[in-house]
JSON list of C-alpha atoms in Angstrom, two decimals:
[
{"chain": "B", "resi": 13, "resn": "UNK", "atom": "CA", "xyz": [178.79, 81.20, -44.26]},
{"chain": "B", "resi": 14, "resn": "UNK", "atom": "CA", "xyz": [180.30, 84.68, -44.47]},
{"chain": "B", "resi": 15, "resn": "UNK", "atom": "CA", "xyz": [181.62, 85.58, -41.07]},
{"chain": "B", "resi": 16, "resn": "UNK", "atom": "CA", "xyz": [184.20, 87.23, -38.86]},
{"chain": "B", "resi": 17, "resn": "UNK", "atom": "CA", "xyz": [185.56, 84.98, -36.12]},
{"chain": "B", "resi": 18, "resn": "UNK", "atom": "CA", "xyz": [187.42, 85.95, -32.98]},
{"chain": "B", "resi": 19, "resn": "UNK", "atom": "CA", "xyz": [189.27, 83.83, -30.45]},
{"chain": "B", "resi": 20, "resn": "UNK", "atom": "CA", "xyz": [189.12, 83.54, -27.59]},
{"chain": "B", "resi": 21, "resn": "UNK", "atom": "CA", "xyz": [185.63, 84.74, -26.74]},
{"chain": "B", "resi": 22, "resn": "UNK", "atom": "CA", "xyz": [186.47, 85.18, -23.08]},
{"chain": "B", "resi": 23, "resn": "UNK", "atom": "CA", "xyz": [189.85, 85.72, -21.46]},
{"chain": "B", "resi": 24, "resn": "UNK", "atom": "CA", "xyz": [190.95, 86.46, -17.92]},
{"chain": "B", "resi": 25, "resn": "UNK", "atom": "CA", "xyz": [194.62, 87.28, -17.51]},
{"chain": "B", "resi": 26, "resn": "UNK", "atom": "CA", "xyz": [197.01, 89.11, -15.24]},
{"chain": "B", "resi": 27, "resn": "UNK", "atom": "CA", "xyz": [198.85, 92.37, -15.64]},
{"chain": "B", "resi": 28, "resn": "UNK", "atom": "CA", "xyz": [201.90, 92.12, -17.87]},
{"chain": "B", "resi": 29, "resn": "UNK", "atom": "CA", "xyz": [201.22, 88.74, -19.45]},
{"chain": "B", "resi": 30, "resn": "UNK", "atom": "CA", "xyz": [201.35, 89.07, -23.22]},
{"chain": "B", "resi": 31, "resn": "UNK", "atom": "CA", "xyz": [198.26, 87.96, -25.10]},
{"chain": "B", "resi": 32, "resn": "UNK", "atom": "CA", "xyz": [196.94, 87.80, -28.64]},
{"chain": "B", "resi": 33, "resn": "UNK", "atom": "CA", "xyz": [193.34, 87.93, -29.78]},
{"chain": "B", "resi": 34, "resn": "UNK", "atom": "CA", "xyz": [192.90, 86.47, -33.22]},
{"chain": "B", "resi": 35, "resn": "UNK", "atom": "CA", "xyz": [190.51, 87.72, -35.89]},
{"chain": "B", "resi": 36, "resn": "UNK", "atom": "CA", "xyz": [189.76, 86.06, -39.19]},
{"chain": "B", "resi": 37, "resn": "UNK", "atom": "CA", "xyz": [187.32, 86.81, -42.01]},
{"chain": "B", "resi": 38, "resn": "UNK", "atom": "CA", "xyz": [186.31, 84.66, -44.97]},
{"chain": "B", "resi": 39, "resn": "UNK", "atom": "CA", "xyz": [184.87, 87.39, -47.22]},
{"chain": "B", "resi": 40, "resn": "UNK", "atom": "CA", "xyz": [188.11, 88.48, -48.90]},
{"chain": "B", "resi": 41, "resn": "UNK", "atom": "CA", "xyz": [187.69, 91.94, -47.38]},
{"chain": "B", "resi": 42, "resn": "UNK", "atom": "CA", "xyz": [190.47, 94.48, -47.74]},
{"chain": "B", "resi": 43, "resn": "UNK", "atom": "CA", "xyz": [189.58, 96.54, -44.67]},
{"chain": "B", "resi": 44, "resn": "UNK", "atom": "CA", "xyz": [189.80, 95.21, -41.11]},
{"chain": "B", "resi": 45, "resn": "UNK", "atom": "CA", "xyz": [189.55, 97.00, -37.81]},
{"chain": "B", "resi": 46, "resn": "UNK", "atom": "CA", "xyz": [189.65, 96.52, -34.04]},
{"chain": "B", "resi": 47, "resn": "UNK", "atom": "CA", "xyz": [187.38, 98.30, -31.57]},
{"chain": "B", "resi": 48, "resn": "UNK", "atom": "CA", "xyz": [186.91, 98.31, -27.87]},
{"chain": "B", "resi": 49, "resn": "UNK", "atom": "CA", "xyz": [183.49, 98.83, -26.31]},
{"chain": "B", "resi": 50, "resn": "UNK", "atom": "CA", "xyz": [183.16, 100.42, -22.90]},
{"chain": "B", "resi": 51, "resn": "UNK", "atom": "CA", "xyz": [179.92, 101.47, -21.15]},
{"chain": "B", "resi": 52, "resn": "UNK", "atom": "CA", "xyz": [178.91, 105.01, -22.05]},
{"chain": "B", "resi": 53, "resn": "UNK", "atom": "CA", "xyz": [181.71, 105.39, -24.57]},
{"chain": "B", "resi": 54, "resn": "UNK", "atom": "CA", "xyz": [180.39, 103.32, -27.43]},
{"chain": "B", "resi": 55, "resn": "UNK", "atom": "CA", "xyz": [182.93, 101.75, -29.75]},
{"chain": "B", "resi": 56, "resn": "UNK", "atom": "CA", "xyz": [186.35, 103.28, -30.09]},
{"chain": "B", "resi": 57, "resn": "UNK", "atom": "CA", "xyz": [188.66, 102.29, -32.89]},
{"chain": "B", "resi": 58, "resn": "UNK", "atom": "CA", "xyz": [192.04, 100.90, -31.85]},
{"chain": "B", "resi": 59, "resn": "UNK", "atom": "CA", "xyz": [193.74, 100.09, -35.17]},
{"chain": "B", "resi": 60, "resn": "UNK", "atom": "CA", "xyz": [192.65, 99.50, -38.71]},
{"chain": "B", "resi": 61, "resn": "UNK", "atom": "CA", "xyz": [194.16, 97.99, -41.82]},
{"chain": "B", "resi": 62, "resn": "UNK", "atom": "CA", "xyz": [193.31, 98.90, -45.38]},
{"chain": "B", "resi": 63, "resn": "UNK", "atom": "CA", "xyz": [195.10, 95.88, -46.84]},
{"chain": "B", "resi": 64, "resn": "UNK", "atom": "CA", "xyz": [197.95, 93.44, -46.28]},
{"chain": "B", "resi": 65, "resn": "UNK", "atom": "CA", "xyz": [200.93, 95.11, -44.61]},
{"chain": "B", "resi": 66, "resn": "UNK", "atom": "CA", "xyz": [199.00, 98.42, -44.34]},
{"chain": "B", "resi": 67, "resn": "UNK", "atom": "CA", "xyz": [197.93, 99.38, -40.82]},
{"chain": "B", "resi": 68, "resn": "UNK", "atom": "CA", "xyz": [197.17, 102.65, -39.07]},
{"chain": "B", "resi": 69, "resn": "UNK", "atom": "CA", "xyz": [196.23, 103.92, -35.65]},
{"chain": "B", "resi": 70, "resn": "UNK", "atom": "CA", "xyz": [192.67, 104.59, -34.65]},
{"chain": "B", "resi": 71, "resn": "UNK", "atom": "CA", "xyz": [191.57, 106.74, -31.73]},
{"chain": "B", "resi": 72, "resn": "UNK", "atom": "CA", "xyz": [192.93, 104.62, -28.85]},
{"chain": "B", "resi": 73, "resn": "UNK", "atom": "CA", "xyz": [196.03, 102.70, -30.04]},
{"chain": "B", "resi": 74, "resn": "UNK", "atom": "CA", "xyz": [198.15, 102.99, -26.89]},
{"chain": "B", "resi": 75, "resn": "UNK", "atom": "CA", "xyz": [199.06, 99.60, -25.43]},
{"chain": "B", "resi": 76, "resn": "UNK", "atom": "CA", "xyz": [198.07, 97.63, -28.52]},
{"chain": "B", "resi": 77, "resn": "UNK", "atom": "CA", "xyz": [199.82, 96.25, -31.59]},
{"chain": "B", "resi": 78, "resn": "UNK", "atom": "CA", "xyz": [198.47, 94.71, -34.78]},
{"chain": "B", "resi": 79, "resn": "UNK", "atom": "CA", "xyz": [199.82, 93.02, -37.85]},
{"chain": "B", "resi": 80, "resn": "UNK", "atom": "CA", "xyz": [198.33, 92.15, -41.24]},
{"chain": "B", "resi": 81, "resn": "UNK", "atom": "CA", "xyz": [200.47, 89.54, -42.88]},
{"chain": "B", "resi": 82, "resn": "UNK", "atom": "CA", "xyz": [197.57, 87.80, -44.60]},
{"chain": "B", "resi": 83, "resn": "UNK", "atom": "CA", "xyz": [194.40, 89.30, -45.99]},
{"chain": "B", "resi": 84, "resn": "UNK", "atom": "CA", "xyz": [192.07, 87.16, -43.87]},
{"chain": "B", "resi": 85, "resn": "UNK", "atom": "CA", "xyz": [193.79, 87.62, -40.47]},
{"chain": "B", "resi": 86, "resn": "UNK", "atom": "CA", "xyz": [194.23, 90.67, -38.26]},
{"chain": "B", "resi": 87, "resn": "UNK", "atom": "CA", "xyz": [195.44, 89.74, -34.76]},
{"chain": "B", "resi": 88, "resn": "UNK", "atom": "CA", "xyz": [195.39, 92.18, -31.84]},
{"chain": "B", "resi": 89, "resn": "UNK", "atom": "CA", "xyz": [198.38, 91.97, -29.53]},
{"chain": "B", "resi": 90, "resn": "UNK", "atom": "CA", "xyz": [198.62, 93.26, -25.99]},
{"chain": "B", "resi": 91, "resn": "UNK", "atom": "CA", "xyz": [202.28, 92.94, -25.06]},
{"chain": "B", "resi": 92, "resn": "UNK", "atom": "CA", "xyz": [201.87, 94.06, -21.45]},
{"chain": "B", "resi": 93, "resn": "UNK", "atom": "CA", "xyz": [198.18, 94.20, -20.56]},
{"chain": "B", "resi": 94, "resn": "UNK", "atom": "CA", "xyz": [197.00, 96.50, -17.80]},
{"chain": "B", "resi": 95, "resn": "UNK", "atom": "CA", "xyz": [193.66, 96.62, -15.93]},
{"chain": "B", "resi": 96, "resn": "UNK", "atom": "CA", "xyz": [192.50, 99.63, -17.95]},
{"chain": "B", "resi": 97, "resn": "UNK", "atom": "CA", "xyz": [192.47, 97.37, -21.00]},
{"chain": "B", "resi": 98, "resn": "UNK", "atom": "CA", "xyz": [189.67, 95.32, -19.47]},
{"chain": "B", "resi": 99, "resn": "UNK", "atom": "CA", "xyz": [186.96, 95.70, -22.09]},
{"chain": "B", "resi": 100, "resn": "UNK", "atom": "CA", "xyz": [184.89, 94.07, -24.80]},
{"chain": "B", "resi": 101, "resn": "UNK", "atom": "CA", "xyz": [186.78, 93.88, -28.07]},
{"chain": "B", "resi": 102, "resn": "UNK", "atom": "CA", "xyz": [185.34, 93.60, -31.56]},
{"chain": "B", "resi": 103, "resn": "UNK", "atom": "CA", "xyz": [186.98, 92.88, -34.85]},
{"chain": "B", "resi": 104, "resn": "UNK", "atom": "CA", "xyz": [185.29, 94.04, -38.05]},
{"chain": "B", "resi": 105, "resn": "UNK", "atom": "CA", "xyz": [185.88, 93.85, -41.78]},
{"chain": "B", "resi": 106, "resn": "UNK", "atom": "CA", "xyz": [184.52, 95.42, -44.94]},
{"chain": "B", "resi": 107, "resn": "UNK", "atom": "CA", "xyz": [185.30, 95.56, -48.61]},
{"chain": "B", "resi": 108, "resn": "UNK", "atom": "CA", "xyz": [187.48, 98.41, -49.79]},
{"chain": "B", "resi": 109, "resn": "UNK", "atom": "CA", "xyz": [185.01, 101.17, -50.63]},
{"chain": "B", "resi": 110, "resn": "UNK", "atom": "CA", "xyz": [184.42, 103.76, -47.92]},
{"chain": "B", "resi": 111, "resn": "UNK", "atom": "CA", "xyz": [180.65, 103.48, -48.15]},
{"chain": "B", "resi": 112, "resn": "UNK", "atom": "CA", "xyz": [180.53, 99.78, -47.40]},
{"chain": "B", "resi": 113, "resn": "UNK", "atom": "CA", "xyz": [179.28, 98.60, -44.03]},
{"chain": "B", "resi": 114, "resn": "UNK", "atom": "CA", "xyz": [181.39, 96.60, -41.67]},
{"chain": "B", "resi": 115, "resn": "UNK", "atom": "CA", "xyz": [180.80, 93.03, -40.58]},
{"chain": "B", "resi": 116, "resn": "UNK", "atom": "CA", "xyz": [181.51, 92.44, -36.91]},
{"chain": "B", "resi": 117, "resn": "UNK", "atom": "CA", "xyz": [182.83, 89.45, -35.04]},
{"chain": "B", "resi": 118, "resn": "UNK", "atom": "CA", "xyz": [181.08, 88.13, -31.91]},
{"chain": "B", "resi": 119, "resn": "UNK", "atom": "CA", "xyz": [183.40, 89.94, -29.50]},
{"chain": "B", "resi": 120, "resn": "UNK", "atom": "CA", "xyz": [186.09, 89.01, -26.98]},
{"chain": "B", "resi": 121, "resn": "UNK", "atom": "CA", "xyz": [185.55, 89.88, -23.36]},
{"chain": "B", "resi": 122, "resn": "UNK", "atom": "CA", "xyz": [188.94, 90.53, -21.76]},
{"chain": "B", "resi": 123, "resn": "UNK", "atom": "CA", "xyz": [189.55, 90.94, -18.05]},
{"chain": "B", "resi": 124, "resn": "UNK", "atom": "CA", "xyz": [193.01, 92.00, -16.86]},
{"chain": "B", "resi": 125, "resn": "UNK", "atom": "CA", "xyz": [193.56, 91.50, -13.14]},
{"chain": "N", "resi": 18, "resn": "UNK", "atom": "CA", "xyz": [187.44, 116.73, -34.25]},
{"chain": "N", "resi": 19, "resn": "UNK", "atom": "CA", "xyz": [184.97, 114.23, -35.61]},
{"chain": "N", "resi": 20, "resn": "UNK", "atom": "CA", "xyz": [182.22, 113.17, -33.25]},
{"chain": "N", "resi": 21, "resn": "UNK", "atom": "CA", "xyz": [178.88, 111.46, -33.12]},
{"chain": "N", "resi": 22, "resn": "UNK", "atom": "CA", "xyz": [176.27, 112.22, -30.48]},
{"chain": "N", "resi": 23, "resn": "UNK", "atom": "CA", "xyz": [173.32, 110.13, -29.45]},
{"chain": "N", "resi": 24, "resn": "UNK", "atom": "CA", "xyz": [171.63, 112.43, -26.97]},
{"chain": "N", "resi": 25, "resn": "UNK", "atom": "CA", "xyz": [169.49, 109.78, -25.29]},
{"chain": "N", "resi": 26, "resn": "UNK", "atom": "CA", "xyz": [171.07, 106.97, -23.30]},
{"chain": "N", "resi": 27, "resn": "UNK", "atom": "CA", "xyz": [167.73, 105.19, -23.11]},
{"chain": "N", "resi": 28, "resn": "UNK", "atom": "CA", "xyz": [164.52, 105.29, -25.14]},
{"chain": "N", "resi": 29, "resn": "UNK", "atom": "CA", "xyz": [161.37, 103.59, -23.91]},
{"chain": "N", "resi": 30, "resn": "UNK", "atom": "CA", "xyz": [158.42, 103.03, -26.21]},
{"chain": "N", "resi": 31, "resn": "UNK", "atom": "CA", "xyz": [155.27, 100.94, -26.07]},
{"chain": "N", "resi": 32, "resn": "UNK", "atom": "CA", "xyz": [154.88, 98.10, -28.54]},
{"chain": "N", "resi": 33, "resn": "UNK", "atom": "CA", "xyz": [153.04, 99.25, -31.64]},
{"chain": "N", "resi": 34, "resn": "UNK", "atom": "CA", "xyz": [154.03, 102.89, -31.21]},
{"chain": "N", "resi": 35, "resn": "UNK", "atom": "CA", "xyz": [156.48, 104.66, -33.50]},
{"chain": "N", "resi": 36, "resn": "UNK", "atom": "CA", "xyz": [160.05, 104.95, -32.31]},
{"chain": "N", "resi": 37, "resn": "UNK", "atom": "CA", "xyz": [162.86, 107.40, -32.95]},
{"chain": "N", "resi": 38, "resn": "UNK", "atom": "CA", "xyz": [166.49, 107.07, -31.94]},
{"chain": "N", "resi": 39, "resn": "UNK", "atom": "CA", "xyz": [168.40, 110.28, -32.46]},
{"chain": "N", "resi": 40, "resn": "UNK", "atom": "CA", "xyz": [171.86, 110.83, -33.91]},
{"chain": "N", "resi": 41, "resn": "UNK", "atom": "CA", "xyz": [173.76, 114.00, -34.72]},
{"chain": "N", "resi": 42, "resn": "UNK", "atom": "CA", "xyz": [177.28, 114.26, -36.03]},
{"chain": "N", "resi": 43, "resn": "UNK", "atom": "CA", "xyz": [180.12, 116.69, -36.44]},
{"chain": "N", "resi": 44, "resn": "UNK", "atom": "CA", "xyz": [182.57, 115.93, -39.22]},
{"chain": "N", "resi": 45, "resn": "UNK", "atom": "CA", "xyz": [184.34, 117.83, -41.93]},
{"chain": "N", "resi": 46, "resn": "UNK", "atom": "CA", "xyz": [183.19, 117.11, -45.45]},
{"chain": "N", "resi": 47, "resn": "UNK", "atom": "CA", "xyz": [180.44, 114.76, -46.51]},
{"chain": "N", "resi": 48, "resn": "UNK", "atom": "CA", "xyz": [180.15, 111.63, -44.41]},
{"chain": "N", "resi": 49, "resn": "UNK", "atom": "CA", "xyz": [178.70, 108.23, -44.99]},
{"chain": "N", "resi": 50, "resn": "UNK", "atom": "CA", "xyz": [176.25, 107.41, -42.18]},
{"chain": "N", "resi": 51, "resn": "UNK", "atom": "CA", "xyz": [175.37, 104.06, -40.66]},
{"chain": "N", "resi": 52, "resn": "UNK", "atom": "CA", "xyz": [173.14, 102.49, -38.03]},
{"chain": "N", "resi": 53, "resn": "UNK", "atom": "CA", "xyz": [174.02, 99.27, -36.26]},
{"chain": "N", "resi": 54, "resn": "UNK", "atom": "CA", "xyz": [172.14, 97.21, -33.68]},
{"chain": "N", "resi": 55, "resn": "UNK", "atom": "CA", "xyz": [173.62, 95.09, -30.91]},
{"chain": "N", "resi": 56, "resn": "UNK", "atom": "CA", "xyz": [171.62, 92.37, -29.21]},
{"chain": "N", "resi": 57, "resn": "UNK", "atom": "CA", "xyz": [172.81, 90.99, -25.85]},
{"chain": "N", "resi": 58, "resn": "UNK", "atom": "CA", "xyz": [176.05, 89.00, -26.05]},
{"chain": "N", "resi": 59, "resn": "UNK", "atom": "CA", "xyz": [176.28, 89.55, -29.80]},
{"chain": "N", "resi": 60, "resn": "UNK", "atom": "CA", "xyz": [178.37, 91.60, -32.19]},
{"chain": "N", "resi": 61, "resn": "UNK", "atom": "CA", "xyz": [177.00, 94.57, -34.05]},
{"chain": "N", "resi": 62, "resn": "UNK", "atom": "CA", "xyz": [174.68, 94.02, -36.99]},
{"chain": "N", "resi": 63, "resn": "UNK", "atom": "CA", "xyz": [174.28, 96.46, -39.85]},
{"chain": "N", "resi": 64, "resn": "UNK", "atom": "CA", "xyz": [170.82, 98.05, -40.21]},
{"chain": "N", "resi": 65, "resn": "UNK", "atom": "CA", "xyz": [171.10, 100.71, -42.89]},
{"chain": "N", "resi": 66, "resn": "UNK", "atom": "CA", "xyz": [173.29, 103.41, -44.38]},
{"chain": "N", "resi": 67, "resn": "UNK", "atom": "CA", "xyz": [173.15, 106.73, -46.17]},
{"chain": "N", "resi": 68, "resn": "UNK", "atom": "CA", "xyz": [175.54, 107.31, -49.04]},
{"chain": "N", "resi": 69, "resn": "UNK", "atom": "CA", "xyz": [173.90, 109.87, -51.27]},
{"chain": "N", "resi": 70, "resn": "UNK", "atom": "CA", "xyz": [170.58, 110.66, -52.90]},
{"chain": "N", "resi": 71, "resn": "UNK", "atom": "CA", "xyz": [167.21, 110.28, -51.19]},
{"chain": "N", "resi": 72, "resn": "UNK", "atom": "CA", "xyz": [167.35, 111.54, -47.63]},
{"chain": "N", "resi": 73, "resn": "UNK", "atom": "CA", "xyz": [165.09, 108.74, -46.39]},
{"chain": "N", "resi": 74, "resn": "UNK", "atom": "CA", "xyz": [166.78, 105.36, -46.42]},
{"chain": "N", "resi": 75, "resn": "UNK", "atom": "CA", "xyz": [165.18, 102.04, -45.63]},
{"chain": "N", "resi": 76, "resn": "UNK", "atom": "CA", "xyz": [166.91, 99.14, -43.96]},
{"chain": "N", "resi": 77, "resn": "UNK", "atom": "CA", "xyz": [166.47, 95.83, -42.24]},
{"chain": "N", "resi": 78, "resn": "UNK", "atom": "CA", "xyz": [163.58, 94.82, -39.95]},
{"chain": "N", "resi": 79, "resn": "UNK", "atom": "CA", "xyz": [161.38, 97.74, -41.03]},
{"chain": "N", "resi": 80, "resn": "UNK", "atom": "CA", "xyz": [163.78, 100.43, -39.85]},
{"chain": "N", "resi": 81, "resn": "UNK", "atom": "CA", "xyz": [164.39, 103.64, -41.76]},
{"chain": "N", "resi": 82, "resn": "UNK", "atom": "CA", "xyz": [166.49, 106.73, -41.18]},
{"chain": "N", "resi": 83, "resn": "UNK", "atom": "CA", "xyz": [166.29, 110.31, -42.32]},
{"chain": "N", "resi": 84, "resn": "UNK", "atom": "CA", "xyz": [169.37, 112.27, -43.26]},
{"chain": "N", "resi": 85, "resn": "UNK", "atom": "CA", "xyz": [169.19, 116.01, -42.61]},
{"chain": "N", "resi": 86, "resn": "UNK", "atom": "CA", "xyz": [172.26, 117.84, -43.86]},
{"chain": "N", "resi": 87, "resn": "UNK", "atom": "CA", "xyz": [171.38, 121.24, -42.40]},
{"chain": "N", "resi": 88, "resn": "UNK", "atom": "CA", "xyz": [170.84, 119.77, -38.94]},
{"chain": "N", "resi": 89, "resn": "UNK", "atom": "CA", "xyz": [173.66, 117.21, -39.35]},
{"chain": "N", "resi": 90, "resn": "UNK", "atom": "CA", "xyz": [171.33, 114.51, -38.10]},
{"chain": "N", "resi": 91, "resn": "UNK", "atom": "CA", "xyz": [170.55, 110.93, -39.05]},
{"chain": "N", "resi": 92, "resn": "UNK", "atom": "CA", "xyz": [167.67, 109.78, -36.86]},
{"chain": "N", "resi": 93, "resn": "UNK", "atom": "CA", "xyz": [166.58, 106.15, -36.86]},
{"chain": "N", "resi": 94, "resn": "UNK", "atom": "CA", "xyz": [162.86, 105.48, -37.05]},
{"chain": "N", "resi": 95, "resn": "UNK", "atom": "CA", "xyz": [160.33, 102.69, -37.17]},
{"chain": "N", "resi": 96, "resn": "UNK", "atom": "CA", "xyz": [156.58, 103.17, -37.61]},
{"chain": "N", "resi": 97, "resn": "UNK", "atom": "CA", "xyz": [155.54, 100.39, -35.22]},
{"chain": "N", "resi": 98, "resn": "UNK", "atom": "CA", "xyz": [157.90, 99.07, -32.56]},
{"chain": "N", "resi": 99, "resn": "UNK", "atom": "CA", "xyz": [158.17, 95.42, -31.61]},
{"chain": "N", "resi": 100, "resn": "UNK", "atom": "CA", "xyz": [159.35, 93.96, -28.30]},
{"chain": "N", "resi": 101, "resn": "UNK", "atom": "CA", "xyz": [162.12, 92.17, -30.20]},
{"chain": "N", "resi": 102, "resn": "UNK", "atom": "CA", "xyz": [163.49, 95.56, -31.30]},
{"chain": "N", "resi": 103, "resn": "UNK", "atom": "CA", "xyz": [164.78, 96.06, -27.76]},
{"chain": "N", "resi": 104, "resn": "UNK", "atom": "CA", "xyz": [168.55, 96.35, -28.12]},
{"chain": "N", "resi": 105, "resn": "UNK", "atom": "CA", "xyz": [171.47, 98.76, -28.16]},
{"chain": "N", "resi": 106, "resn": "UNK", "atom": "CA", "xyz": [171.65, 100.99, -31.22]},
{"chain": "N", "resi": 107, "resn": "UNK", "atom": "CA", "xyz": [174.76, 102.71, -32.55]},
{"chain": "N", "resi": 108, "resn": "UNK", "atom": "CA", "xyz": [175.07, 105.50, -35.06]},
{"chain": "N", "resi": 109, "resn": "UNK", "atom": "CA", "xyz": [178.36, 105.70, -36.96]},
{"chain": "N", "resi": 110, "resn": "UNK", "atom": "CA", "xyz": [179.95, 108.02, -39.51]},
{"chain": "N", "resi": 111, "resn": "UNK", "atom": "CA", "xyz": [182.74, 107.49, -41.95]},
{"chain": "N", "resi": 112, "resn": "UNK", "atom": "CA", "xyz": [184.02, 110.82, -43.26]},
{"chain": "N", "resi": 113, "resn": "UNK", "atom": "CA", "xyz": [184.29, 110.68, -47.02]},
{"chain": "N", "resi": 114, "resn": "UNK", "atom": "CA", "xyz": [187.47, 112.69, -47.15]},
{"chain": "N", "resi": 115, "resn": "UNK", "atom": "CA", "xyz": [189.30, 111.18, -44.20]},
{"chain": "N", "resi": 116, "resn": "UNK", "atom": "CA", "xyz": [190.26, 107.69, -45.11]},
{"chain": "N", "resi": 117, "resn": "UNK", "atom": "CA", "xyz": [188.88, 104.67, -43.45]},
{"chain": "N", "resi": 118, "resn": "UNK", "atom": "CA", "xyz": [188.28, 105.81, -39.90]},
{"chain": "N", "resi": 119, "resn": "UNK", "atom": "CA", "xyz": [184.85, 105.04, -38.49]},
{"chain": "N", "resi": 120, "resn": "UNK", "atom": "CA", "xyz": [183.49, 107.07, -35.60]},
{"chain": "N", "resi": 121, "resn": "UNK", "atom": "CA", "xyz": [180.73, 105.58, -33.45]},
{"chain": "N", "resi": 122, "resn": "UNK", "atom": "CA", "xyz": [178.27, 107.24, -31.12]},
{"chain": "N", "resi": 123, "resn": "UNK", "atom": "CA", "xyz": [177.94, 106.11, -27.50]},
{"chain": "N", "resi": 124, "resn": "UNK", "atom": "CA", "xyz": [174.85, 104.04, -28.17]},
{"chain": "N", "resi": 125, "resn": "UNK", "atom": "CA", "xyz": [171.18, 104.28, -27.21]},
{"chain": "N", "resi": 126, "resn": "UNK", "atom": "CA", "xyz": [169.40, 101.49, -25.40]},
{"chain": "N", "resi": 127, "resn": "UNK", "atom": "CA", "xyz": [165.92, 100.94, -26.79]},
{"chain": "N", "resi": 128, "resn": "UNK", "atom": "CA", "xyz": [163.33, 99.22, -24.63]},
{"chain": "N", "resi": 129, "resn": "UNK", "atom": "CA", "xyz": [160.03, 98.30, -26.22]},
{"chain": "N", "resi": 130, "resn": "UNK", "atom": "CA", "xyz": [157.44, 97.57, -23.58]},
{"chain": "N", "resi": 131, "resn": "UNK", "atom": "CA", "xyz": [154.66, 95.05, -24.23]}
]
């Protein structure tokens, strides 16, 4: 089954404790992206990657890091989480053409205390 | 700056009636336009997209959307709403000339009343 998977689905942590949210896709997609969803703000793009070893900032990259060492994986790293990073996070992927739709993972609900 | 507006936070419609969820955008150049739906505790699912050509595009679950270049709008429509259409709907644009950056609207919650 073609899918985007994220782990963990739920995470409660404390300020300053480094964490990684994993994202993996099995569709051989070139493009992958991370979003955060907050009430009234819709989805805001954090980082995206157009292929292996190619990443770029989205609209809200502060406090986040990403890497793309393999085509299928695109982990999101919060090196020192803060309460304002409490949110619902989605990973998405699509094939390389700009007009192709994205496939979304199920989401990771992160709470930073 | 690129932006997408969904002027209604909430749309209520009776089952069987037509529905419209509005979207307007502000981008430079010619964008690709998308609609996604989010059901509770789920990720976003693709509904339909406009690339080029016919201004009326048809998508999943009986939804369609009309692209209007002069009004920079891409309204989502369905002739007869179902209770199971109740969900959160997002409009998104991907500017053709600006790489791979998607911009999403804030979302509109659709409630279809039985």
